[in-house]
Coordinates of C-alpha atoms and ligand atoms in Angstrom, one line a residue:
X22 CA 0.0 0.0 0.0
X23 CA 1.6 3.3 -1.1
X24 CA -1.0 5.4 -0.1
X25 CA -2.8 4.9 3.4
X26 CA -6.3 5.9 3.5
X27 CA -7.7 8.2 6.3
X28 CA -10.4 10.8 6.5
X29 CA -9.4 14.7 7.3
X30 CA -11.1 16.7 10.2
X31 CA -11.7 19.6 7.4
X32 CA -14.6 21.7 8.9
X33 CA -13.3 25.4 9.5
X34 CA -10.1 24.6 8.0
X35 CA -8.2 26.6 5.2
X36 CA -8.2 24.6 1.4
X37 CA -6.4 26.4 -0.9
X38 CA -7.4 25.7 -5.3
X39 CA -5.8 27.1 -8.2
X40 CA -7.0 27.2 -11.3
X41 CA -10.9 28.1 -12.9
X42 CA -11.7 25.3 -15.3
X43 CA -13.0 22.0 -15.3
X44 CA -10.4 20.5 -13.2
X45 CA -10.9 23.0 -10.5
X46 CA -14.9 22.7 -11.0
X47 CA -14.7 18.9 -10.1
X48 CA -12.7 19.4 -7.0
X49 CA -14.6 22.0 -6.0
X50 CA -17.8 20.4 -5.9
X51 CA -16.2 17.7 -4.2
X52 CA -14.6 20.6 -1.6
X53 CA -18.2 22.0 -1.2
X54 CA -19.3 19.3 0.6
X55 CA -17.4 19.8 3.3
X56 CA -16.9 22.4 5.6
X57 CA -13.6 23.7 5.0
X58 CA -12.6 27.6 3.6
X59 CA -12.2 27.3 0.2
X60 CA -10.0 29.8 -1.3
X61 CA -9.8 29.8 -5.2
X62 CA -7.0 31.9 -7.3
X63 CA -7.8 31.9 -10.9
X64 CA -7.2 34.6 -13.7
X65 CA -10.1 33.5 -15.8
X66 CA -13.1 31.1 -14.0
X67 CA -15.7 29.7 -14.7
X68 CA -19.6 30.7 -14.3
X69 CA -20.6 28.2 -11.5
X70 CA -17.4 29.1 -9.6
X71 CA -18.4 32.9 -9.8
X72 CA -21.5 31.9 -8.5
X73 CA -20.4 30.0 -5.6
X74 CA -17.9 33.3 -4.2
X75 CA -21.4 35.4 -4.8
X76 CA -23.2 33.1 -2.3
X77 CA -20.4 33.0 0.3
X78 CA -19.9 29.5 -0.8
X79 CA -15.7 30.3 -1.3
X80 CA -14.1 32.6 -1.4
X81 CA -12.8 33.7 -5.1
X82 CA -9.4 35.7 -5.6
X83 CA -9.0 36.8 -9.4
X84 CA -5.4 36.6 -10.2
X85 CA -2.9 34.2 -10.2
X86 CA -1.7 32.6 -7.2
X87 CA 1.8 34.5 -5.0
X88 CA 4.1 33.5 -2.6
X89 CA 2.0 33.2 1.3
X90 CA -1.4 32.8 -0.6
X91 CA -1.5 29.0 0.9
X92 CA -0.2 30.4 4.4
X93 CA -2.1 28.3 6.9
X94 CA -4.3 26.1 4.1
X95 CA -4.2 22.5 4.9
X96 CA -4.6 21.1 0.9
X97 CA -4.0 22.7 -1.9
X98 CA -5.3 21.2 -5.2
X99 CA -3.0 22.6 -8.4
X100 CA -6.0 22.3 -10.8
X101 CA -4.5 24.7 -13.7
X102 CA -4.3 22.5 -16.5
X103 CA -1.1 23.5 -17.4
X104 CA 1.9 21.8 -16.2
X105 CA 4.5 24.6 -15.5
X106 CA 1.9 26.8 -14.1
X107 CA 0.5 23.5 -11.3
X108 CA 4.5 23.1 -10.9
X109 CA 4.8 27.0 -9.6
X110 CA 1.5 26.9 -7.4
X111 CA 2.6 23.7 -6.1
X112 CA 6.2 24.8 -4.8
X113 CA 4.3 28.2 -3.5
X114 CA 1.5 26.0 -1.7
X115 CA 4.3 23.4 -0.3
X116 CA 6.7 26.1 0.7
X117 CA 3.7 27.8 2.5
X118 CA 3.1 24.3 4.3
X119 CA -0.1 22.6 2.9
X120 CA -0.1 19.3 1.4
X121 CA -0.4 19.4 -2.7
X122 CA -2.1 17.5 -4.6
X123 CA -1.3 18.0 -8.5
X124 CA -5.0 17.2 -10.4
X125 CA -3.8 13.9 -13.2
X126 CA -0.4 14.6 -11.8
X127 CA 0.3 11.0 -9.2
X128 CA 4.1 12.1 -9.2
X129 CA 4.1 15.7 -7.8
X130 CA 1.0 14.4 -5.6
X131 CA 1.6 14.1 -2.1
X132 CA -2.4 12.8 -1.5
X133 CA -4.9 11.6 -4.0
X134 CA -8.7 12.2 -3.7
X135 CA -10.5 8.6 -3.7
X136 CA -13.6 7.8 -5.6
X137 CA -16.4 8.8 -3.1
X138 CA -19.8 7.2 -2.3
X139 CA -21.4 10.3 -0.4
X140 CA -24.0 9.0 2.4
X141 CA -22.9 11.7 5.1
X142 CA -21.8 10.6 7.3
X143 CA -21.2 7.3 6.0
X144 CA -18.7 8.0 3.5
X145 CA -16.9 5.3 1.5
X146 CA -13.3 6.6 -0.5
X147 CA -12.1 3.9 -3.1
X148 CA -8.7 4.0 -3.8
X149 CA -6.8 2.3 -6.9
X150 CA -3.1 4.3 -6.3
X151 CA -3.6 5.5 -9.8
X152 CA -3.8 2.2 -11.4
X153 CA -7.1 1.6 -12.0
X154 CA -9.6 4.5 -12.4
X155 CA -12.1 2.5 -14.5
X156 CA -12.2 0.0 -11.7
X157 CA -12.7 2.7 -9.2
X158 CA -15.5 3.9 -10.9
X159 CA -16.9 0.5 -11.3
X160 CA -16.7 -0.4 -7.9
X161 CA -18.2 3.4 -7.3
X162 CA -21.4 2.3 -9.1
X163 CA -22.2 -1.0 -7.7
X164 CA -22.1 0.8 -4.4
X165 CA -24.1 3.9 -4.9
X166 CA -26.6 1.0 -6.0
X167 CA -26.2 -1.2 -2.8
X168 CA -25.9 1.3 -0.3
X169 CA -29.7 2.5 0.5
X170 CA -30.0 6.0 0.5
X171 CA -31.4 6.2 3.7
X172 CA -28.1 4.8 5.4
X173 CA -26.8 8.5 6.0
X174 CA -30.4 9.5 7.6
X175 CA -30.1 6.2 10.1
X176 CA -26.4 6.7 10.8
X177 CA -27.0 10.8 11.9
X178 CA -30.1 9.7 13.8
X179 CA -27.9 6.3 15.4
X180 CA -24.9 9.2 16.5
X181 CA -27.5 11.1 18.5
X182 CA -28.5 8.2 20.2
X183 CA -24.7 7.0 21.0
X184 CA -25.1 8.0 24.5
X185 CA -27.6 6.3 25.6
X186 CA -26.8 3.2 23.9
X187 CA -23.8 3.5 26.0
X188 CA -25.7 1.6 28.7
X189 CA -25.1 -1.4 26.9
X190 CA -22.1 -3.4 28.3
X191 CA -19.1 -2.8 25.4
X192 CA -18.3 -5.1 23.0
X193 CA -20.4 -7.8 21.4
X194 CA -23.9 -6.8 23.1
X195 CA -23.6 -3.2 22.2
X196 CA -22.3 -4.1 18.5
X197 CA -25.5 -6.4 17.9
X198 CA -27.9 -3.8 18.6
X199 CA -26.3 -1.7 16.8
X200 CA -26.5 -3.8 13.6
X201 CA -29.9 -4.7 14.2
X202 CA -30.6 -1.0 13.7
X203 CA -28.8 -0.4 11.2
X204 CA -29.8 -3.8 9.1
X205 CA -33.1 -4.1 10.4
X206 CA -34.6 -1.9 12.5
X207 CA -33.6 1.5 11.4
X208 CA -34.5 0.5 7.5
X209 CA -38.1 -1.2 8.4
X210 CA -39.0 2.3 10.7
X211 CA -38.3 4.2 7.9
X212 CA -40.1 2.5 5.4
X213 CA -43.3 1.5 7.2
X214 CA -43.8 4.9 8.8
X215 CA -41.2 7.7 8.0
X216 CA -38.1 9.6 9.4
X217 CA -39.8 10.3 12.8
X218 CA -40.3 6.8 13.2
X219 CA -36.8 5.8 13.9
X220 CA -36.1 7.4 17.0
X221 CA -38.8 5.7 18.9
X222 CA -37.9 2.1 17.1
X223 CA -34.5 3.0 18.2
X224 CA -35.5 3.2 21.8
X225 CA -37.8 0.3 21.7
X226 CA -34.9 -2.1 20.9
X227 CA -32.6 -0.2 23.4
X228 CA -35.0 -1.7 26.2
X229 CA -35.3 -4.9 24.5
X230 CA -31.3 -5.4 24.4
X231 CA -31.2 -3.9 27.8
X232 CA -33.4 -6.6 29.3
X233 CA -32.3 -9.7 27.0
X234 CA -30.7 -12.2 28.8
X235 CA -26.7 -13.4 28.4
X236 CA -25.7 -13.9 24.8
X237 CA -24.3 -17.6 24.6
X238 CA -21.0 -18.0 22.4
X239 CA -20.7 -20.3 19.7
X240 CA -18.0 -22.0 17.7
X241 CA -18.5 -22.4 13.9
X242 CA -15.9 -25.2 12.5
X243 CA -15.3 -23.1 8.8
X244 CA -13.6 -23.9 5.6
X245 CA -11.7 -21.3 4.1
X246 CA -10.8 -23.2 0.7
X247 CA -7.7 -23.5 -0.9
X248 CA -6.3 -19.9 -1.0
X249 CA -8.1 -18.2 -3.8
X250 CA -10.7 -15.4 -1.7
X251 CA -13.1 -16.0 -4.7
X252 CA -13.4 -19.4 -3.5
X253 CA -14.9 -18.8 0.1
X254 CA -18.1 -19.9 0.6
X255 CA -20.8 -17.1 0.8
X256 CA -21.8 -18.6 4.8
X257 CA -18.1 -18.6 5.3
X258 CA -17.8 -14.9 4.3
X259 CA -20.6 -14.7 6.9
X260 CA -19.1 -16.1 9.5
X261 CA -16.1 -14.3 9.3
X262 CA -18.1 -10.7 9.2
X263 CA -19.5 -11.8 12.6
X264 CA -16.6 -12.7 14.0
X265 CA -15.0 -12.2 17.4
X266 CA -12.6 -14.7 17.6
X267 CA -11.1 -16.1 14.3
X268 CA -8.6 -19.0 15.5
X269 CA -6.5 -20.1 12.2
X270 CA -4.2 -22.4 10.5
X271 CA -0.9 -21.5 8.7
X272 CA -2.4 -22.9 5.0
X273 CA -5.5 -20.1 5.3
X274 CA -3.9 -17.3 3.1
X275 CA -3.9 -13.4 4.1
X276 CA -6.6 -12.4 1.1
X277 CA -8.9 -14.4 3.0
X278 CA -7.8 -12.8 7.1
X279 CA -7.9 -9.6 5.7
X280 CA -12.1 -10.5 5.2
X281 CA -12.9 -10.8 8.7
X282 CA -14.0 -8.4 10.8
X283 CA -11.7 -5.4 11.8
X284 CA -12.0 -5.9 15.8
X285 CA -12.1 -9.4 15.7
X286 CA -9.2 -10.8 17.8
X287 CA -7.3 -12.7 15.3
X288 CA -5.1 -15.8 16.9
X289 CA -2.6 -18.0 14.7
X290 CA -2.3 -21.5 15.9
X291 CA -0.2 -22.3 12.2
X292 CA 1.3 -25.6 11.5
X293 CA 4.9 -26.3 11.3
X294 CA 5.6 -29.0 9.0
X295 CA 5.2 -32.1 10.9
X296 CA 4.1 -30.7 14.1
X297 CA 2.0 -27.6 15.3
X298 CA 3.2 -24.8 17.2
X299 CA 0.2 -24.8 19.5
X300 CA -1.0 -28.5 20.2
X301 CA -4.3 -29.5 19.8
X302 CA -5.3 -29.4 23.0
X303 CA -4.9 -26.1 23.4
X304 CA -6.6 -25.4 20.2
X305 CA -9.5 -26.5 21.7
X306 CA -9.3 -24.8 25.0
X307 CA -9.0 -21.6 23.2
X308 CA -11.8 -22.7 21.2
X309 CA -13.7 -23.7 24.7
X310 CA -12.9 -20.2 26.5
X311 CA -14.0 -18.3 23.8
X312 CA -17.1 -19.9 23.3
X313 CA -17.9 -20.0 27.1
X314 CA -17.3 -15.9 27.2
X315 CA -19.8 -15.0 24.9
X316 CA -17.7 -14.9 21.4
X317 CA -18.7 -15.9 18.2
X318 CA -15.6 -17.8 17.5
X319 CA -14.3 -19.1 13.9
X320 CA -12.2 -21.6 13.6
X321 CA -10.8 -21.2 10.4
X322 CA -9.1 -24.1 8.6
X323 CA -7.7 -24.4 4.8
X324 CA -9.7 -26.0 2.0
X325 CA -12.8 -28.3 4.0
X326 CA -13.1 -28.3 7.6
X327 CA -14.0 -32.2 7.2
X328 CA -10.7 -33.3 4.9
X329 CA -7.6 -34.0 7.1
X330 CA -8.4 -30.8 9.8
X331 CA -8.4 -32.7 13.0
X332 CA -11.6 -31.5 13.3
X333 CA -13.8 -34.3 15.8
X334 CA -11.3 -33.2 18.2
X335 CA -12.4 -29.7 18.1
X336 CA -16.1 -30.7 18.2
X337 CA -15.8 -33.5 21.2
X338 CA -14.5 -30.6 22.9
X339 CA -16.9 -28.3 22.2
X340 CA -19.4 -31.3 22.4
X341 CA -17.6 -31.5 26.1
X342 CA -18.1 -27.9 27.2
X343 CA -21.8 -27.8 26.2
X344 CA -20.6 -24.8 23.8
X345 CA -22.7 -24.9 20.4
X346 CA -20.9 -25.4 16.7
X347 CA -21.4 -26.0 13.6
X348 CA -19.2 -27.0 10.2
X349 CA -19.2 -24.5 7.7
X350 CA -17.7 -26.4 4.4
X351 CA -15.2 -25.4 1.9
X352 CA -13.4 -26.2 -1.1
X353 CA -10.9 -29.3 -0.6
X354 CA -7.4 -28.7 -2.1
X355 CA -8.4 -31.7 -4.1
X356 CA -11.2 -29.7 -5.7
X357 CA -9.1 -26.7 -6.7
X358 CA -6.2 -28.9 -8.1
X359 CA -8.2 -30.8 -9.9
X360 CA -9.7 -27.7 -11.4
X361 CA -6.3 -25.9 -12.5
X362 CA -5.6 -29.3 -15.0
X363 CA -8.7 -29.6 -16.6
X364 CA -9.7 -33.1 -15.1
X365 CA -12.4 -34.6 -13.4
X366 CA -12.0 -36.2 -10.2
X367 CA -14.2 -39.1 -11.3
X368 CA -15.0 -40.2 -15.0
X369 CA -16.7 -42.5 -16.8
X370 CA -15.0 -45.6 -18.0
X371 CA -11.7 -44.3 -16.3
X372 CA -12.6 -44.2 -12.2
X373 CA -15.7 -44.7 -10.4
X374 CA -13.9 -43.8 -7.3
X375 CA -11.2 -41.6 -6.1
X376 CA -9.4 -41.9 -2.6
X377 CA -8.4 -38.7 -0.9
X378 CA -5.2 -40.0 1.2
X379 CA -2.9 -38.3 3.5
X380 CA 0.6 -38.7 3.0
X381 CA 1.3 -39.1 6.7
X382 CA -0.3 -39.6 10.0
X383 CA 0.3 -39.3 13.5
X384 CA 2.6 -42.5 13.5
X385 CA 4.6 -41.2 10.5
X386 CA 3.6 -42.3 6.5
X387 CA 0.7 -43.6 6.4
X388 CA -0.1 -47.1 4.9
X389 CA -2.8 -47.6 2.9
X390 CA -4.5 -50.5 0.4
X391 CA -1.4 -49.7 -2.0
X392 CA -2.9 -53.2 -3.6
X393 CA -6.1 -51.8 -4.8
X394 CA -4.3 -48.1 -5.8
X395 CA -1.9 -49.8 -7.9
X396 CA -4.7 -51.2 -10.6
X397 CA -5.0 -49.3 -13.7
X398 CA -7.1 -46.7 -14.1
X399 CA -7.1 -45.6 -10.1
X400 CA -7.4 -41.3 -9.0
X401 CA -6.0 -40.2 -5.9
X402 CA -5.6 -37.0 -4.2
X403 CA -2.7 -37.4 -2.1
X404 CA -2.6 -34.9 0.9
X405 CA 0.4 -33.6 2.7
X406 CA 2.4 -35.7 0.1
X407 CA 5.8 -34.0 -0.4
X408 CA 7.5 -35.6 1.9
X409 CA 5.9 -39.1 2.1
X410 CA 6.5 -39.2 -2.0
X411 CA 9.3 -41.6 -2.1
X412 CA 7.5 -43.8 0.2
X413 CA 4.5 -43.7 -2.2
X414 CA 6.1 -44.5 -5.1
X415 CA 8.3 -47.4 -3.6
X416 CA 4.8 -49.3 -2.3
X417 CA 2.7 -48.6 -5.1
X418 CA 6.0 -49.9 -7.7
X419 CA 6.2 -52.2 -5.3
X420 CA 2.4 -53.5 -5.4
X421 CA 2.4 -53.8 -9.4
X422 CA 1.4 -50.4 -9.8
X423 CA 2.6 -49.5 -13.7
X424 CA 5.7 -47.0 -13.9
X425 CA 4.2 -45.0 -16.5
X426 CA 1.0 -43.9 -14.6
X427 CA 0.8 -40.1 -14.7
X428 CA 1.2 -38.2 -11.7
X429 CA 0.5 -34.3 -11.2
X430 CA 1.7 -32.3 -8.6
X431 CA -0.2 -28.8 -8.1
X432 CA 1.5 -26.7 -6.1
X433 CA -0.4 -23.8 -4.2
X434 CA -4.0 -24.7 -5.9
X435 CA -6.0 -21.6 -6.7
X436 CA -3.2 -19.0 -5.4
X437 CA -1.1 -16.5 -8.0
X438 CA 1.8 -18.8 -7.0
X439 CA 0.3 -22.1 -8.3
X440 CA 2.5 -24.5 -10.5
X441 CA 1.7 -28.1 -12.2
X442 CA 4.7 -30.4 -12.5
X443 CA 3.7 -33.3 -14.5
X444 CA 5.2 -36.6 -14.1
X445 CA 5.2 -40.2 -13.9
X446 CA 5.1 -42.9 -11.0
X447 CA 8.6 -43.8 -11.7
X448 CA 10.0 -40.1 -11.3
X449 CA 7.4 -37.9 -9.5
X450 CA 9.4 -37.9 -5.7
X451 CA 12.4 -36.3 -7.8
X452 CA 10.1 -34.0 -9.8
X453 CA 9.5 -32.7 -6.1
X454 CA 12.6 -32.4 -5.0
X455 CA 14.0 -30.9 -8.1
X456 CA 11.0 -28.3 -8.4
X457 CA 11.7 -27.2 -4.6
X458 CA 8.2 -26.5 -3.2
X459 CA 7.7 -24.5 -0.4
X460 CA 4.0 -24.3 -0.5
X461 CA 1.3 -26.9 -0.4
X462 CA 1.0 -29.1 -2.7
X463 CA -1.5 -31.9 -3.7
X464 CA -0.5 -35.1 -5.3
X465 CA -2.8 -36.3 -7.8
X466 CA -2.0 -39.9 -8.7
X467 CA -3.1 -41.4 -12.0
X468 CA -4.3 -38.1 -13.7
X469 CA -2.2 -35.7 -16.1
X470 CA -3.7 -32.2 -17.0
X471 CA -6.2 -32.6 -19.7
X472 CA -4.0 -31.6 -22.9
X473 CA -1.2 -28.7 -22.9
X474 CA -3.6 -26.4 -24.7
X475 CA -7.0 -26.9 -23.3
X476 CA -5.5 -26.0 -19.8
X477 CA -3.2 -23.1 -20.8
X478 CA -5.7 -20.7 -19.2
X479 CA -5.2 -22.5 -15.7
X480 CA -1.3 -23.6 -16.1
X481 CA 0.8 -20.6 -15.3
X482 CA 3.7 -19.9 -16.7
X483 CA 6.0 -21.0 -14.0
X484 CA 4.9 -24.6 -14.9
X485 CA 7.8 -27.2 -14.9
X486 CA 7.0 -29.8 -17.6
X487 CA 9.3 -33.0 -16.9
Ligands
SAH7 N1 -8.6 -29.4 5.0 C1 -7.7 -29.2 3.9 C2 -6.5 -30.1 3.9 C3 -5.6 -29.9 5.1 S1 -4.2 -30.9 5.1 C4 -8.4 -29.3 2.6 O1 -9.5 -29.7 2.5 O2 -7.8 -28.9 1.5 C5 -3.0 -29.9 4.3 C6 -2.6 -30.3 2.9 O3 -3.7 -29.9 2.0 C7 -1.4 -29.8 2.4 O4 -0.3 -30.5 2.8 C8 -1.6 -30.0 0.9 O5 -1.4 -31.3 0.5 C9 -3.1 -29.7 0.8 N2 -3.4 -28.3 0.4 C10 -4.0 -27.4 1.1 N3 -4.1 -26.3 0.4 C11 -3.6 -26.5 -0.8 C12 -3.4 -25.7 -2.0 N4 -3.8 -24.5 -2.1 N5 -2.8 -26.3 -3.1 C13 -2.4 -27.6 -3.0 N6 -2.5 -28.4 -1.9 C14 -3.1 -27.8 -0.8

């Protein structure tokens, strides 16, 4: 992030523009919604601006900006349209101490104005650091249509009323009523009876929140997928956007920590390779005491909650405590690899079954019916199978299994980082090793991507072909 987004206390503050034309006209009318003192120096002007200094709206100097004529402003917006003449105000206005922004000019800008959906006071600024101002404008529009235009009508009615909502105990208790106004509520007063409505509803619920009982936690067991954000499920996004607690693994990628909730307390409990660096026991304490204080906990783990995630631990303890859960499910890895090479998991004539296997267990590698696996025409997903790959491949050779049978590692399914080394039986646990993976990976065991070209969308360029 080069450019960190905050809003700016501008009410009775100085705001210094230069320049009369269209550029100045659009950040003017941006400017004239707040409540700063707008100062405009322009030689020539346009009508509207003219207008504005007649009504007291700014205040409009007729000549080209001089050295002290930003003394005490806060911004100044260069909006000449005219390189040299921006480059002069903007030394004058930076040498007189405001910040500059430069209108189409990122370089000499030391702030950008966002894209702005206007619901005073609810006010949301999009961003793109210059990149993207289609995008901007895109996301702009889907949520001036979203956002109800009565949301800045509940919110200044919901600040009057902050006080006395203060009687609810911090935290989770006063946050729910809150959203129930806000989601329910506040928009139902308004449209059943009008504006004068609210207040009363609001009150209403105060007492009802007031005298409702202890909120009981809760512990929802959620799958975050594979890595790629698109790939959440729409309860997990849920989840996470009630969150108190989130309690995750090392596999669940940032994209997808960055979704929850800003003030939910966020606790790592990654793996480390082969072991964990918090054991499972006090996985589920934490999960226990969480619960048992009221929290909405979510337990967040990579791909399906249900595939390889330890997860009837978690539930016997919860199960245990008497805390409530319940399993929110995801994308497997298995899913998402299979995805990125074009294959099905199961397919007519070929498999009528596929095993999903772990490479290792608690006791080490894991055996499994290597007799049955090694029969032509056998799928299987092969979890946590980096390291277990030379084992594999010595039992399966070792149970008939032909040398020639394709095998497909996907590397970091669904992520920008993904890569597919194709291989064989015979050679896949050096394919590994020589293409030096440090993020997960999935095994697939008797499937090859489709063909080179119907998958060339979903191979990436990093691909090792062996
Ligand atoms: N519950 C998870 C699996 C947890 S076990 C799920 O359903 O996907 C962890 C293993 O999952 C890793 O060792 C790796 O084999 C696999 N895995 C998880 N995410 C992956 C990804 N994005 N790409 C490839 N393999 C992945």
């Amino acid at each position: 992030m080069q450019h960190f987004p905050i809003f700016m206390a501008l009410a009775g503050r100085r705001v210094v523009v230069s320049g009369g034309g269209d550029a100045a006209l659009a950040k003017l009318r941006l400017l004239l919604k707040t409540e700063a003192h707008l100062t405009v120096f322009a030689e020539e002007f346009a009508p509207e601006i003219a207008s504005w200094a007649t009504e007291g709206k700014l205040r409009l100097v007729p000549r080209a900006m001089a050295p002290g004529d930003a003394l005490c402003a806060v911004l100044f917006y260069g909006a000449n349209e005219d390189d040299a003449e921006d480059a002069r105000t903007a030394a004058l206005a930076r040498a007189d101490g405001a910040i500059v922004n430069i209108v189409d000019n990122l370089i000499d800008s030391q702030f950008i104005t966002p894209a702005i959906v206007d619901r005073d006071p609810v006010t949301v600024a999009i961003g793109t650091e210059g990149a993207a101002p289609v995008l901007a404008r895109a996301i702009k529009r889907d949520l001036e249509e979203r956002l109800p235009a009565t949301l800045g009508t509940l919110a200044r009615i919901g600040k009057l009323f902050r006080s006395a909502a203060d009687a609810l105990p911090m935290g989770r208790k006063r946050r729910d009523f809150w959203s129930e106004f806000y989601f329910k509520t506040g928009p139902q007063a308004i449209e059943e009876k009008g504006i004068k409505s609210v207040r009363p509803a609001l009150e209403a619920l105060l007492d009802q929140h007031l005298n409702a009982g202890e909120k009981e936690g809760h512990v929802d067991l959620v799958g975050a997928g594979p890595g790629d954000p698109d790939l959440l499920t729409l309860k997990a996004r849920k989840a996470l956007d009630e969150a108190d607690v989130v309690i995750y693994d090392r596999l669940v990628s940032a994209e997808i920590l960055e979704l929850a909730r800003r003030e939910a307390t966020m606790i790592d409990v990654g793996k480390e390779g082969f072991g964990r660096s918090v054991s499972q026991n006090e996985i589920n304490d934490l999960l226990v005491q969480h619960a048992q204080n009221g929290a909405h906990v979510v337990r967040l783990k990579s791909g399906d909650p249900t595939v390889f995630g330890r997860l009837d631990e978690e539930i016997d303890a919860c199960r245990a405590a008497g805390v409530s859960w319940r399993i929110v499910p995801g994308i497997t890895a298995a899913s998402a690899a299979v995805a990125s090479i074009g294959q099905s998991l199961t397919k007519r004539d070929r498999n009528a079954s596929v095993r999903f296997l772990t490479g290792h267990d608690m006791k080490g590698f894991a055996e499994h019916d290597w007799r049955a696996l090694a029969r032509t025409g056998e799928v299987a997903a092969i979890y946590m199978g980096k390291k277990s790959s030379r084992f594999i491949q010595g039992r399966l050779l070792m149970h008939g299994a032909d040398p020639a049978t394709p095998v497909t590692v996907i590397e970091n399914a669904s992520r920008p980082e993904q890569r597919i080394v194709t291989a064989q039986l015979s050679d896949f646990a050096d394919a590994i090793t020589r293409a030096d993976m440090k993020g997960p990976a999935l095994v697939f065991y008797g499937l090859a991507p489709r063909t080179a070209q119907s998958v060339a969308a979903t191979i990436q360029p990093q691909e090792v072909a062996l």
